[in-house]
Amino acid sequence: MNRTQREAAVRQLMERGTPQVPAELYTDSVRRGSRMLRRRTAARRLMGLLLLAASVAFVVWALTARPWVEPPSTTTPPMTGW
């Protein structure tokens, strides 16, 4: 098939009208689309809740463990009674 034949075939395809779509296809696609949107919304909410729970857990751990404070030295005894 050379270029002119391909162009003629494409022209014939473009000149044809659009094919008729079955009526049940529309309802099926709307149902599937709404289901996909519900799943995406639920996934976003779940990820948001997980992020919130992780940040709350980190803040609670940081407040109880206080990792920014230097731990007390255990190599020398305290000097008392001088």
mmCIF file with all atom_site columns, C-alpha atoms in Angstrom:
data_model
loop_
_atom_site.group_PDB
_atom_site.id
_atom_site.type_symbol
_atom_site.label_atom_id
_atom_site.label_alt_id
_atom_site.label_comp_id
_atom_site.label_asym_id
_atom_site.label_entity_id
_atom_site.label_seq_id
_atom_site.pdbx_PDB_ins_code
_atom_site.Cartn_x
_atom_site.Cartn_y
_atom_site.Cartn_z
_atom_site.occupancy
_atom_site.B_iso_or_equiv
_atom_site.pdbx_formal_charge
_atom_site.auth_seq_id
_atom_site.auth_comp_id
_atom_site.auth_asym_id
_atom_site.auth_atom_id
_atom_site.pdbx_PDB_model_num
ATOM 1  C CA . MET A 1 1  ? 0.000   0.000  0.000  1.00 0.00 ? 1  MET A CA 1
ATOM 2  C CA . ASN A 1 2  ? 1.614   3.233  -1.104 1.00 0.00 ? 2  ASN A CA 1
ATOM 3  C CA . ARG A 1 3  ? 1.069   6.692  0.264  1.00 0.00 ? 3  ARG A CA 1
ATOM 4  C CA . THR A 1 4  ? -1.754  7.721  -2.063 1.00 0.00 ? 4  THR A CA 1
ATOM 5  C CA . GLN A 1 5  ? -3.715  4.574  -1.275 1.00 0.00 ? 5  GLN A CA 1
ATOM 6  C CA . ARG A 1 6  ? -3.270  5.170  2.436  1.00 0.00 ? 6  ARG A CA 1
ATOM 7  C CA . GLU A 1 7  ? -4.410  8.777  2.083  1.00 0.00 ? 7  GLU A CA 1
ATOM 8  C CA . ALA A 1 8  ? -7.463  7.646  0.100  1.00 0.00 ? 8  ALA A CA 1
ATOM 9  C CA . ALA A 1 9  ? -8.297  5.057  2.789  1.00 0.00 ? 9  ALA A CA 1
ATOM 10 C CA . VAL A 1 10 ? -7.998  7.697  5.497  1.00 0.00 ? 10 VAL A CA 1
ATOM 11 C CA . ARG A 1 11 ? -10.210 10.093 3.546  1.00 0.00 ? 11 ARG A CA 1
ATOM 12 C CA . GLN A 1 12 ? -12.859 7.399  3.191  1.00 0.00 ? 12 GLN A CA 1
ATOM 13 C CA . LEU A 1 13 ? -12.752 6.728  6.922  1.00 0.00 ? 13 LEU A CA 1
ATOM 14 C CA . MET A 1 14 ? -13.062 10.425 7.725  1.00 0.00 ? 14 MET A CA 1
ATOM 15 C CA . GLU A 1 15 ? -15.948 10.961 5.297  1.00 0.00 ? 15 GLU A CA 1
ATOM 16 C CA . ARG A 1 16 ? -18.023 8.270  6.944  1.00 0.00 ? 16 ARG A CA 1
ATOM 17 C CA . GLY A 1 17 ? -20.317 9.316  9.722  1.00 0.00 ? 17 GLY A CA 1
ATOM 18 C CA . THR A 1 18 ? -19.685 8.434  13.297 1.00 0.00 ? 18 THR A CA 1
ATOM 19 C CA . PRO A 1 19 ? -20.950 4.977  14.217 1.00 0.00 ? 19 PRO A CA 1
ATOM 20 C CA . GLN A 1 20 ? -23.975 4.668  16.476 1.00 0.00 ? 20 GLN A CA 1
ATOM 21 C CA . VAL A 1 21 ? -23.108 3.975  20.081 1.00 0.00 ? 21 VAL A CA 1
ATOM 22 C CA . PRO A 1 22 ? -25.304 1.524  21.993 1.00 0.00 ? 22 PRO A CA 1
ATOM 23 C CA . ALA A 1 23 ? -27.482 3.205  24.610 1.00 0.00 ? 23 ALA A CA 1
ATOM 24 C CA . GLU A 1 24 ? -26.369 0.920  27.443 1.00 0.00 ? 24 GLU A CA 1
ATOM 25 C CA . LEU A 1 25 ? -22.752 1.912  26.823 1.00 0.00 ? 25 LEU A CA 1
ATOM 26 C CA . TYR A 1 26 ? -23.453 5.408  28.131 1.00 0.00 ? 26 TYR A CA 1
ATOM 27 C CA . THR A 1 27 ? -25.032 4.193  31.360 1.00 0.00 ? 27 THR A CA 1
ATOM 28 C CA . ASP A 1 28 ? -22.238 1.665  31.912 1.00 0.00 ? 28 ASP A CA 1
ATOM 29 C CA . SER A 1 29 ? -19.567 4.309  31.404 1.00 0.00 ? 29 SER A CA 1
ATOM 30 C CA . VAL A 1 30 ? -21.309 6.744  33.775 1.00 0.00 ? 30 VAL A CA 1
ATOM 31 C CA . ARG A 1 31 ? -21.618 4.036  36.421 1.00 0.00 ? 31 ARG A CA 1
ATOM 32 C CA . ARG A 1 32 ? -17.971 3.036  36.077 1.00 0.00 ? 32 ARG A CA 1
ATOM 33 C CA . GLY A 1 33 ? -16.825 6.647  36.078 1.00 0.00 ? 33 GLY A CA 1
ATOM 34 C CA . SER A 1 34 ? -18.734 7.469  39.230 1.00 0.00 ? 34 SER A CA 1
ATOM 35 C CA . ARG A 1 35 ? -17.339 4.342  40.877 1.00 0.00 ? 35 ARG A CA 1
ATOM 36 C CA . MET A 1 36 ? -13.808 5.418  39.939 1.00 0.00 ? 36 MET A CA 1
ATOM 37 C CA . LEU A 1 37 ? -14.419 8.887  41.379 1.00 0.00 ? 37 LEU A CA 1
ATOM 38 C CA . ARG A 1 38 ? -15.728 7.415  44.641 1.00 0.00 ? 38 ARG A CA 1
ATOM 39 C CA . ARG A 1 39 ? -12.677 5.168  44.920 1.00 0.00 ? 39 ARG A CA 1
ATOM 40 C CA . ARG A 1 40 ? -10.295 8.051  44.246 1.00 0.00 ? 40 ARG A CA 1
ATOM 41 C CA . THR A 1 41 ? -12.050 10.211 46.832 1.00 0.00 ? 41 THR A CA 1
ATOM 42 C CA . ALA A 1 42 ? -11.909 7.414  49.391 1.00 0.00 ? 42 ALA A CA 1
ATOM 43 C CA . ALA A 1 43 ? -8.222  6.808  48.646 1.00 0.00 ? 43 ALA A CA 1
ATOM 44 C CA . ARG A 1 44 ? -7.427  10.522 49.044 1.00 0.00 ? 44 ARG A CA 1
ATOM 45 C CA . ARG A 1 45 ? -9.269  10.671 52.351 1.00 0.00 ? 45 ARG A CA 1
ATOM 46 C CA . LEU A 1 46 ? -7.528  7.536  53.587 1.00 0.00 ? 46 LEU A CA 1
ATOM 47 C CA . MET A 1 47 ? -4.117  8.924  52.628 1.00 0.00 ? 47 MET A CA 1
ATOM 48 C CA . GLY A 1 48 ? -4.948  12.205 54.360 1.00 0.00 ? 48 GLY A CA 1
ATOM 49 C CA . LEU A 1 49 ? -5.983  10.387 57.524 1.00 0.00 ? 49 LEU A CA 1
ATOM 50 C CA . LEU A 1 50 ? -2.814  8.276  57.429 1.00 0.00 ? 50 LEU A CA 1
ATOM 51 C CA . LEU A 1 51 ? -0.700  11.403 57.021 1.00 0.00 ? 51 LEU A CA 1
ATOM 52 C CA . LEU A 1 52 ? -2.514  13.078 59.903 1.00 0.00 ? 52 LEU A CA 1
ATOM 53 C CA . ALA A 1 53 ? -2.077  10.009 62.133 1.00 0.00 ? 53 ALA A CA 1
ATOM 54 C CA . ALA A 1 54 ? 1.617   9.767  61.267 1.00 0.00 ? 54 ALA A CA 1
ATOM 55 C CA . SER A 1 55 ? 2.212   13.441 62.042 1.00 0.00 ? 55 SER A CA 1
ATOM 56 C CA . VAL A 1 56 ? 0.330   13.207 65.344 1.00 0.00 ? 56 VAL A CA 1
ATOM 57 C CA . ALA A 1 57 ? 2.330   10.098 66.272 1.00 0.00 ? 57 ALA A CA 1
ATOM 58 C CA . PHE A 1 58 ? 5.577   11.903 65.408 1.00 0.00 ? 58 PHE A CA 1
ATOM 59 C CA . VAL A 1 59 ? 4.656   14.951 67.484 1.00 0.00 ? 59 VAL A CA 1
ATOM 60 C CA . VAL A 1 60 ? 3.711   12.785 70.475 1.00 0.00 ? 60 VAL A CA 1
ATOM 61 C CA . TRP A 1 61 ? 6.958   10.813 70.163 1.00 0.00 ? 61 TRP A CA 1
ATOM 62 C CA . ALA A 1 62 ? 9.012   14.005 69.849 1.00 0.00 ? 62 ALA A CA 1
ATOM 63 C CA . LEU A 1 63 ? 7.383   15.520 72.922 1.00 0.00 ? 63 LEU A CA 1
ATOM 64 C CA . THR A 1 64 ? 7.923   12.413 75.043 1.00 0.00 ? 64 THR A CA 1
ATOM 65 C CA . ALA A 1 65 ? 11.380  11.352 73.819 1.00 0.00 ? 65 ALA A CA 1
ATOM 66 C CA . ARG A 1 66 ? 12.753  14.911 73.385 1.00 0.00 ? 66 ARG A CA 1
ATOM 67 C CA . PRO A 1 67 ? 15.470  13.877 70.896 1.00 0.00 ? 67 PRO A CA 1
ATOM 68 C CA . TRP A 1 68 ? 16.905  17.410 70.778 1.00 0.00 ? 68 TRP A CA 1
ATOM 69 C CA . VAL A 1 69 ? 18.031  17.233 74.437 1.00 0.00 ? 69 VAL A CA 1
ATOM 70 C CA . GLU A 1 70 ? 21.502  15.857 75.069 1.00 0.00 ? 70 GLU A CA 1
ATOM 71 C CA . PRO A 1 71 ? 21.356  12.720 77.224 1.00 0.00 ? 71 PRO A CA 1
ATOM 72 C CA . PRO A 1 72 ? 23.021  12.889 80.645 1.00 0.00 ? 72 PRO A CA 1
ATOM 73 C CA . SER A 1 73 ? 26.574  11.694 80.883 1.00 0.00 ? 73 SER A CA 1
ATOM 74 C CA . THR A 1 74 ? 27.039  8.243  82.401 1.00 0.00 ? 74 THR A CA 1
ATOM 75 C CA . THR A 1 75 ? 30.859  8.110  82.381 1.00 0.00 ? 75 THR A CA 1
ATOM 76 C CA . THR A 1 76 ? 31.622  10.280 85.427 1.00 0.00 ? 76 THR A CA 1
ATOM 77 C CA . PRO A 1 77 ? 29.762  10.344 88.737 1.00 0.00 ? 77 PRO A CA 1
ATOM 78 C CA . PRO A 1 78 ? 28.205  13.603 89.861 1.00 0.00 ? 78 PRO A CA 1
ATOM 79 C CA . MET A 1 79 ? 30.414  15.723 92.106 1.00 0.00 ? 79 MET A CA 1
ATOM 80 C CA . THR A 1 80 ? 28.683  16.102 95.468 1.00 0.00 ? 80 THR A CA 1
ATOM 81 C CA . GLY A 1 81 ? 30.035  16.778 98.945 1.00 0.00 ? 81 GLY A CA 1
ATOM 82 C CA . TRP A 1 82 ? 32.967  19.039 98.012 1.00 0.00 ? 82 TRP A CA 1
#
